[in-house]
Short mmCIF file of C-alpha atoms in Angstrom, two decimals:
data_model
loop_
_atom_site.label_atom_id
_atom_site.label_comp_id
_atom_site.label_asym_id
_atom_site.label_seq_id
_atom_site.Cartn_x
_atom_site.Cartn_y
_atom_site.Cartn_z
CA MET A 81 104.24 169.95 100.21
CA GLN A 82 102.27 168.94 97.13
CA SER A 83 104.94 166.96 95.60
CA ARG A 84 105.04 164.54 98.59
CA TYR A 85 101.46 163.65 98.11
CA LEU A 86 102.10 162.76 94.44
CA VAL A 87 104.83 160.41 95.90
CA VAL A 88 101.99 158.81 98.12
CA ALA A 89 99.85 158.56 94.84
CA GLY A 90 102.44 156.92 93.08
CA ALA A 91 103.34 154.39 95.82
CA CYS A 92 99.49 153.53 96.04
CA LEU A 93 99.22 152.93 92.24
CA THR A 94 102.33 150.66 92.41
CA GLN A 95 100.83 148.75 95.40
CA PHE A 96 97.55 148.51 93.67
CA THR A 97 98.80 147.07 90.51
CA VAL A 98 101.57 144.70 91.77
CA ILE A 99 99.36 143.14 94.66
CA GLY A 100 96.28 143.12 92.67
CA LEU A 101 97.87 140.87 90.07
CA LEU A 102 99.65 138.65 92.66
CA PHE A 103 96.12 138.04 94.34
CA SER A 104 94.74 137.00 91.01
CA PHE A 105 97.46 134.23 90.49
CA GLY A 106 95.52 131.86 92.58
CA LEU A 107 92.61 131.97 90.18
CA PHE A 108 94.88 130.24 87.67
CA PHE A 109 95.39 127.13 89.69
CA LYS A 110 92.11 125.35 88.47
CA VAL A 111 92.92 126.44 85.01
CA PHE A 112 96.49 124.88 85.12
CA GLU A 113 95.06 121.82 86.89
CA ALA A 114 92.58 121.24 84.25
CA GLU A 115 94.67 121.98 81.25
CA TYR A 116 98.03 120.53 82.23
CA GLY A 117 97.33 118.30 85.26
CA TRP A 118 99.70 120.20 87.39
CA SER A 119 99.58 119.54 91.09
CA ARG A 120 99.03 122.34 93.76
CA THR A 121 102.51 121.55 95.11
CA LEU A 122 103.93 122.29 91.74
CA MET A 123 102.03 125.49 91.28
CA SER A 124 102.68 126.60 94.93
CA ALA A 125 106.43 126.08 94.50
CA ALA A 126 106.56 128.25 91.41
CA SER A 127 104.71 131.05 93.50
CA ALA A 128 107.02 130.60 96.21
CA LEU A 129 110.04 130.86 93.96
CA SER A 130 108.72 134.33 93.15
CA PHE A 131 108.49 135.22 96.86
CA LEU A 132 112.11 134.01 97.50
CA ALA A 133 113.31 136.00 94.51
CA MET A 134 111.53 138.99 95.80
CA GLY A 135 113.19 138.56 99.33
CA VAL A 136 116.79 138.37 97.71
CA LEU A 137 116.37 141.03 95.30
CA GLY A 138 114.33 143.29 97.84
CA MET A 139 117.66 143.72 99.87
CA ILE A 140 119.33 144.87 96.62
CA GLY A 141 116.52 147.00 95.71
CA GLY A 142 116.56 148.76 99.15
CA ARG A 143 120.14 149.64 98.70
CA LEU A 144 119.59 150.91 95.06
CA ASN A 145 116.88 153.07 96.48
CA ASP A 146 119.09 154.44 99.27
CA ARG A 147 121.60 155.39 96.48
CA PHE A 148 119.64 156.20 93.37
CA GLY A 149 116.23 157.02 94.40
CA PRO A 150 112.77 155.24 93.46
CA THR A 151 112.10 156.35 89.90
CA ARG A 152 114.58 154.32 87.91
CA VAL A 153 114.35 151.22 90.26
CA LEU A 154 110.54 151.09 90.05
CA ALA A 155 110.42 151.71 86.19
CA VAL A 156 112.67 148.88 85.40
CA THR A 157 111.17 146.35 87.95
CA GLY A 158 107.57 147.58 86.77
CA VAL A 159 108.16 146.81 83.08
CA LEU A 160 109.70 143.41 84.01
CA TYR A 161 106.67 142.45 86.21
CA GLY A 162 104.13 143.30 83.50
CA VAL A 163 106.12 141.45 80.84
CA GLY A 164 106.24 138.30 83.26
CA PHE A 165 102.56 138.13 83.54
CA ALA A 166 102.16 138.52 79.77
CA LEU A 167 104.55 135.68 79.34
CA LEU A 168 102.37 133.43 81.49
CA SER A 169 100.11 133.18 78.36
CA GLN A 170 102.71 131.06 76.61
CA VAL A 171 103.53 128.62 79.25
CA SER A 172 102.95 124.89 78.53
CA GLN A 173 105.72 123.15 80.54
CA PRO A 174 106.42 123.62 84.44
CA TRP A 175 109.97 124.91 83.92
CA GLN A 176 108.68 127.73 82.04
CA LEU A 177 106.34 128.85 84.86
CA PHE A 178 109.33 128.48 87.16
CA VAL A 179 111.60 130.55 85.03
CA ILE A 180 108.90 133.38 84.78
CA CYS A 181 108.05 133.33 88.41
CA GLY A 182 111.68 133.31 89.56
CA SER A 183 112.82 136.14 87.36
CA PHE A 184 110.33 138.52 85.94
CA ILE A 185 107.65 138.25 88.69
CA GLY A 186 110.13 137.90 91.53
CA LEU A 187 111.91 140.99 90.22
CA GLY A 188 108.57 143.03 90.04
CA LEU A 189 107.74 141.99 93.63
CA SER A 190 111.04 142.75 95.02
CA THR A 191 110.68 146.51 94.99
CA HIS A 192 106.81 147.15 95.43
CA ASP A 193 107.24 147.40 99.30
CA VAL A 194 110.82 148.14 100.17
CA VAL A 195 111.21 151.22 97.60
CA THR A 196 107.76 152.66 98.06
CA LEU A 197 107.51 152.31 101.89
CA SER A 198 111.01 153.53 102.49
CA THR A 199 110.52 156.64 100.22
CA VAL A 200 107.36 157.52 101.94
CA ALA A 201 108.95 157.20 105.36
CA ARG A 202 111.57 159.66 104.31
CA TRP A 203 108.91 162.23 103.16
CA PHE A 204 106.65 161.85 106.35
CA GLU A 205 108.92 161.68 109.39
CA GLY A 206 106.07 162.59 111.94
CA ARG A 207 103.30 160.39 110.48
CA ARG A 208 105.02 157.39 109.05
CA GLY A 209 102.40 154.97 110.41
CA ILE A 210 99.39 156.63 108.82
CA MET A 211 100.93 157.61 105.65
CA THR A 212 102.31 153.91 105.36
CA ALA A 213 98.70 152.93 105.97
CA VAL A 214 97.37 155.21 103.21
CA VAL A 215 100.01 153.62 100.71
CA LYS A 216 98.82 150.17 101.61
CA VAL A 217 95.22 150.97 101.10
CA GLY A 218 96.25 151.03 97.39
CA THR A 219 97.15 147.32 98.05
CA ALA A 220 93.78 146.65 99.40
CA VAL A 221 91.99 148.28 96.64
CA GLY A 222 93.97 146.11 94.27
CA GLN A 223 92.99 142.99 96.27
CA VAL A 224 89.26 144.03 96.24
CA THR A 225 89.01 145.01 92.55
CA VAL A 226 91.47 143.16 90.37
CA PRO A 227 90.68 139.50 91.21
CA PRO A 228 86.96 139.70 90.42
CA VAL A 229 87.80 141.62 87.13
CA ALA A 230 90.45 138.80 86.20
CA ALA A 231 87.98 136.20 87.03
CA LEU A 232 85.51 138.00 84.58
CA MET A 233 88.14 138.38 81.87
CA ILE A 234 89.24 134.71 82.14
CA SER A 235 85.54 133.51 81.71
CA GLY A 236 84.83 135.98 79.00
CA MET A 237 88.04 135.90 76.86
CA GLY A 238 89.83 132.97 77.95
CA TRP A 239 92.83 132.64 80.35
CA ARG A 240 95.54 133.44 77.91
CA PRO A 241 94.24 136.53 76.42
CA ALA A 242 93.17 137.56 79.93
CA VAL A 243 96.72 137.31 81.30
CA MET A 244 98.32 139.25 78.43
CA VAL A 245 95.86 142.06 78.85
CA MET A 246 96.68 142.17 82.56
CA GLY A 247 100.39 142.11 82.04
CA GLY A 248 100.29 144.99 79.38
CA GLY A 249 98.01 147.17 81.76
CA ALA A 250 100.65 146.53 84.53
CA VAL A 251 103.36 147.93 82.46
CA VAL A 252 101.64 151.18 81.73
CA LEU A 253 100.50 151.72 85.32
CA LEU A 254 103.77 150.84 86.92
CA VAL A 255 105.72 152.98 84.65
CA PHE A 256 103.55 155.95 85.24
CA ALA A 257 103.69 155.39 89.13
CA ALA A 258 107.39 155.16 88.82
CA LEU A 259 107.64 158.54 87.07
CA ILE A 260 105.94 160.50 89.92
CA MET A 261 107.96 158.78 92.60
CA LYS A 262 110.88 160.69 93.91
CA SER A 263 113.23 161.08 96.90
CA PRO A 264 112.64 164.10 99.25
CA PRO A 265 115.08 167.07 99.16
CA VAL A 266 117.73 167.20 101.88
CA ARG A 267 116.61 169.16 104.85
CA THR A 268 118.60 172.22 105.85
CA GLY A 269 116.98 172.78 109.25
CA PHE A 270 113.70 172.89 110.98
CA SER A 271 112.42 169.74 112.53
CA GLY A 272 109.51 167.82 110.91
CA GLN A 273 109.96 168.95 107.31
CA ALA A 274 110.43 166.34 104.54
CA GLY A 275 113.87 164.90 103.96
CA GLY A 276 115.37 165.14 107.18
CA PRO A 277 119.01 164.30 107.91
CA ALA A 278 119.92 160.54 107.55
CA GLU A 279 119.99 160.03 111.29
CA GLY A 280 120.17 156.59 113.14
CA ALA A 281 122.05 153.33 112.65
CA SER A 282 124.07 152.21 109.95
CA PHE A 283 123.53 148.79 108.47
CA ALA A 284 126.64 147.52 110.10
CA GLN A 285 125.50 148.85 113.48
CA ALA A 286 121.84 147.43 112.92
CA ARG A 287 123.31 143.92 112.16
CA ARG A 288 124.92 143.90 115.75
CA SER A 289 121.50 144.49 117.44
CA ARG A 290 119.20 141.69 118.68
CA VAL A 291 116.34 143.75 117.70
CA LEU A 292 117.00 143.52 114.00
CA TRP A 293 117.15 139.73 113.99
CA THR A 294 114.14 139.56 116.35
CA LEU A 295 112.16 141.61 113.67
CA CYS A 296 113.57 139.24 111.08
CA ALA A 297 112.34 136.18 113.01
CA VAL A 298 108.89 137.80 113.58
CA GLN A 299 108.60 138.63 109.78
CA PHE A 300 109.64 134.97 108.91
CA CYS A 301 106.76 133.54 111.24
CA PHE A 302 103.93 135.85 110.07
CA PHE A 303 104.72 136.22 106.29
CA SER A 304 104.12 132.47 105.76
CA ALA A 305 100.31 133.26 106.58
CA LEU A 306 100.36 136.40 104.49
CA MET A 307 101.57 134.57 101.44
CA THR A 308 99.84 131.20 101.93
CA VAL A 309 96.22 132.12 102.74
CA PRO A 310 95.53 134.55 99.76
CA LEU A 311 97.13 132.12 97.33
CA HIS A 312 95.18 129.05 98.49
CA LEU A 313 91.95 130.81 99.55
CA PRO A 314 90.31 130.85 96.05
CA ILE A 315 90.84 127.23 95.31
CA HIS A 316 89.88 126.44 99.08
CA GLY A 317 86.58 128.22 98.56
CA MET A 318 86.07 126.19 95.26
CA ASP A 319 86.78 122.83 97.07
CA LEU A 320 84.05 123.69 99.42
CA GLY A 321 81.54 124.19 96.54
CA MET A 322 82.00 127.91 95.71
CA SER A 323 81.83 129.17 92.23
CA PRO A 324 85.00 131.05 90.80
CA ALA A 325 83.35 134.25 91.24
CA GLY A 326 82.53 133.46 94.94
CA ALA A 327 85.88 132.29 95.42
CA ALA A 328 87.24 135.56 93.98
CA ALA A 329 84.87 137.36 96.36
CA LEU A 330 86.72 135.91 99.30
CA LEU A 331 90.06 137.79 98.17
CA SER A 332 87.68 140.92 97.88
CA VAL A 333 86.66 140.58 101.47
CA VAL A 334 90.25 140.17 102.48
CA GLY A 335 91.12 143.30 100.61
CA GLY A 336 88.14 145.15 102.04
CA ALA A 337 88.84 144.27 105.54
CA SER A 338 92.53 145.05 105.14
CA VAL A 339 91.63 148.71 104.42
CA ALA A 340 90.29 148.95 107.96
CA GLY A 341 93.19 147.19 109.32
CA ARG A 342 95.75 149.39 107.59
CA LEU A 343 94.12 152.78 108.37
CA ALA A 344 93.32 151.71 111.98
CA VAL A 345 96.65 150.19 112.87
CA GLY A 346 98.59 152.73 110.88
CA ARG A 347 97.19 155.65 112.98
CA LEU A 348 97.64 153.38 116.14
CA ALA A 349 101.30 152.71 115.43
CA ASP A 350 101.93 156.57 115.45
CA VAL A 351 100.33 156.87 118.86
CA ILE A 352 101.49 153.61 120.83
CA GLY A 353 104.46 152.60 118.82
CA GLY A 354 105.31 149.60 116.62
CA ARG A 355 105.74 147.19 119.33
CA ARG A 356 102.30 147.32 120.69
CA ALA A 357 100.81 147.79 117.38
CA PHE A 358 102.50 144.50 116.16
CA ALA A 359 101.07 142.65 119.37
CA LEU A 360 97.61 143.75 118.49
CA CYS A 361 97.93 142.61 114.72
CA PHE A 362 98.92 139.00 115.96
CA VAL A 363 95.98 138.71 118.41
CA VAL A 364 93.62 139.28 115.34
CA LEU A 365 95.84 137.18 112.98
CA ILE A 366 95.57 134.15 115.48
CA ALA A 367 91.88 134.58 115.72
CA GLY A 368 91.37 134.78 111.92
CA LEU A 369 93.59 131.65 111.11
CA GLY A 370 92.08 129.76 113.98
CA GLY A 371 88.59 130.26 112.23
CA LEU A 372 89.88 129.04 108.99
CA THR A 373 90.72 125.56 110.39
CA GLY A 374 87.16 124.60 111.22
CA LEU A 375 84.75 126.77 109.28
CA THR A 376 83.35 125.40 106.06
CA VAL A 377 80.00 126.99 105.66
CA PRO A 378 80.30 129.94 103.18
CA TRP A 379 78.90 132.64 105.32
CA ALA A 380 80.98 131.70 108.25
CA LEU A 381 84.00 131.47 105.96
CA PHE A 382 83.45 135.08 104.97
CA MET A 383 83.21 136.20 108.48
CA THR A 384 86.66 134.59 109.63
CA VAL A 385 88.16 135.86 106.31
CA ALA A 386 87.18 139.30 107.20
CA VAL A 387 88.89 138.98 110.55
CA TYR A 388 91.95 137.62 108.79
CA GLY A 389 91.93 140.33 106.18
CA PHE A 390 92.11 142.88 108.98
CA SER A 391 95.17 141.70 110.44
CA HIS A 392 96.67 140.86 106.84
CA GLY A 393 96.34 144.70 106.05
CA ALA A 394 97.42 145.90 109.34
CA LEU A 395 100.82 143.68 109.47
CA PHE A 396 101.87 145.18 106.11
CA VAL A 397 101.71 148.53 107.62
CA VAL A 398 103.63 148.28 110.94
CA VAL A 399 106.82 146.79 109.76
CA SER A 400 108.52 149.97 107.96
CA PRO A 401 107.52 152.58 110.82
CA THR A 402 108.80 149.98 113.34
CA VAL A 403 112.30 149.75 111.72
CA ALA A 404 112.40 153.46 111.38
CA GLU A 405 111.29 153.67 115.20
CA TYR A 406 114.30 151.53 116.26
CA PHE A 407 116.83 152.39 113.69
CA GLY A 408 116.23 155.78 112.16
CA MET A 409 116.45 156.53 108.38
CA ARG A 410 120.19 156.28 107.76
CA ALA A 411 120.02 152.83 106.20
CA HIS A 412 116.26 152.42 106.37
CA GLY A 413 116.18 150.83 102.75
CA ALA A 414 119.00 148.16 103.62
CA ILE A 415 117.66 147.27 106.98
CA PHE A 416 113.92 147.19 105.88
CA GLY A 417 115.03 145.02 102.89
CA THR A 418 116.74 142.67 105.31
CA VAL A 419 113.67 142.14 107.51
CA LEU A 420 111.47 141.66 104.38
CA PHE A 421 113.90 139.02 102.96
CA SER A 422 113.57 137.11 106.24
CA GLY A 423 109.79 137.14 105.68
CA THR A 424 109.92 135.94 102.07
CA LEU A 425 111.90 132.86 103.33
CA GLY A 426 108.77 131.88 105.31
CA GLY A 427 106.55 133.04 102.50
CA SER A 428 108.19 130.83 99.95
CA VAL A 429 108.20 127.79 102.19
CA GLY A 430 104.67 128.23 103.39
CA PRO A 431 102.77 127.87 100.20
CA ILE A 432 104.82 124.94 99.11
CA LEU A 433 104.21 122.95 102.31
CA THR A 434 100.55 123.92 102.18
CA GLY A 435 100.16 122.48 98.69
CA MET A 436 102.01 119.27 99.69
CA VAL A 437 99.81 118.98 102.85
CA PHE A 438 96.70 119.27 100.61
CA ASP A 439 97.96 116.83 97.95
CA ARG A 440 98.58 114.17 100.64
CA SER A 441 95.77 114.69 102.92
CA GLY A 442 93.08 116.28 100.92
CA SER A 443 92.77 118.98 103.55
CA TYR A 444 94.08 122.37 104.47
CA VAL A 445 93.36 122.11 108.18
CA PRO A 446 96.81 120.93 109.14
CA ALA A 447 98.41 123.78 107.25
CA PHE A 448 96.13 126.36 108.81
CA LEU A 449 96.79 124.97 112.35
CA THR A 450 100.67 125.16 111.64
CA LEU A 451 100.16 128.82 110.59
CA THR A 452 98.22 129.73 113.69
CA GLY A 453 101.04 128.24 115.84
CA MET A 454 103.72 130.35 113.87
CA SER A 455 101.74 133.41 114.60
CA VAL A 456 101.60 132.56 118.21
CA LEU A 457 105.42 132.43 118.25
CA ALA A 458 105.67 135.72 116.30
CA LEU A 459 103.48 137.39 119.20
CA LEU A 460 105.68 136.00 121.77
CA LEU A 461 108.82 137.29 119.89
CA VAL A 462 107.27 140.81 119.53
CA LEU A 463 106.68 141.01 123.38
CA SER A 464 110.34 140.26 123.80
CA LEU A 465 111.33 143.62 121.95
CA PRO A 466 112.43 146.48 123.88
CA ARG A 467 109.78 149.05 124.74
CA SER A 468 111.40 151.81 122.94
CA ALA A 469 114.44 152.58 120.84
CA SER A 470 116.17 154.31 123.67
CA ALA A 471 116.60 150.83 125.23
CA LEU A 472 119.07 149.88 122.55
CA PRO A 473 122.68 150.19 123.02
CA ALA A 474 124.23 153.23 121.38
CA ALA A 475 126.57 151.02 119.38
CA ALA A 476 123.49 149.46 117.67
CA GLY A 477 122.18 152.70 116.43
CA GLY A 478 119.50 153.25 119.08
CA SER A 479 118.62 156.74 117.95
CA ALA A 480 114.91 157.05 117.06
CA ALA A 481 113.84 158.91 113.96
#
């Protein structure tokens, strides 16, 4: 019993470190603009490359976790992630930024969700929603605390030493977290214990199901917003006259509100199911993105960012339990990784197009409107899903976990 909560702690620490640093990356946009004259399109493209690499490598990471367990996978990718951030201190040419983002940082991002959440889903069969939410609270704490600390470090010691310290700290934390992550033992009986039998659909069966491809389309639609808004939000705030510390505070509001979203919707998903929880998330997301299109007064911006933050956190919670609900745990890592890959396609395109829109128009409004429309489409796709896993054809692996 105690060991599975250590696994949750390791997953939380992984999420805290990886996403805390990722949210801090947007703070370097102004630095790179001032020092090198790089456009926001270029910097968005580098960030998008890391998201694309995350998606491609996440499918591999899910399969490796199914086969070898989380410790070795997370330790290797954790070291690479920290080293990648430290290497950012040495960049002076755009190609160097692209290489680091597409390899080291992309590899580090590739396992933080698919490995941690798939492992936790195996340990907690009856409480996947709420335990996934607890893990993702680690993400929210990272979002709240790391960007302000990064902003202080940048202003106090300069951006190059700051990013080196951040990278070194990430290596230590991620390796420690990996060492306390492990797969559950195989259950020999008694429903509800950790490590139940690998029931559900095989990956080949899941590929023949419309549900899998609908979930992939949903992930593509909403992940654009989840990757674009945090990346461009700090510099958007500075464009509106906010200080760097105030812009970092916007990210902290996202993180703080996302805690409530993760816990509330995580518990709700266990009660009402993934489909309904998904729909609720999109109603809130649409409201938050709609507010971003027209609000420029700082206090109003903080309010709509809080609404967005609630949905941001909640959407990261519902995917893994919904995959388990429809397809079981037999090939959860591979199926979940495929869904995440579809999201990273949208997550890689969104930031680039948003940067291009701003460079050409001087405004983020058209991009925010597009993200709102994609969220509406995602809501409609969710409503098209079957109401329960029992509605799936048996050949598609309809057994629910």
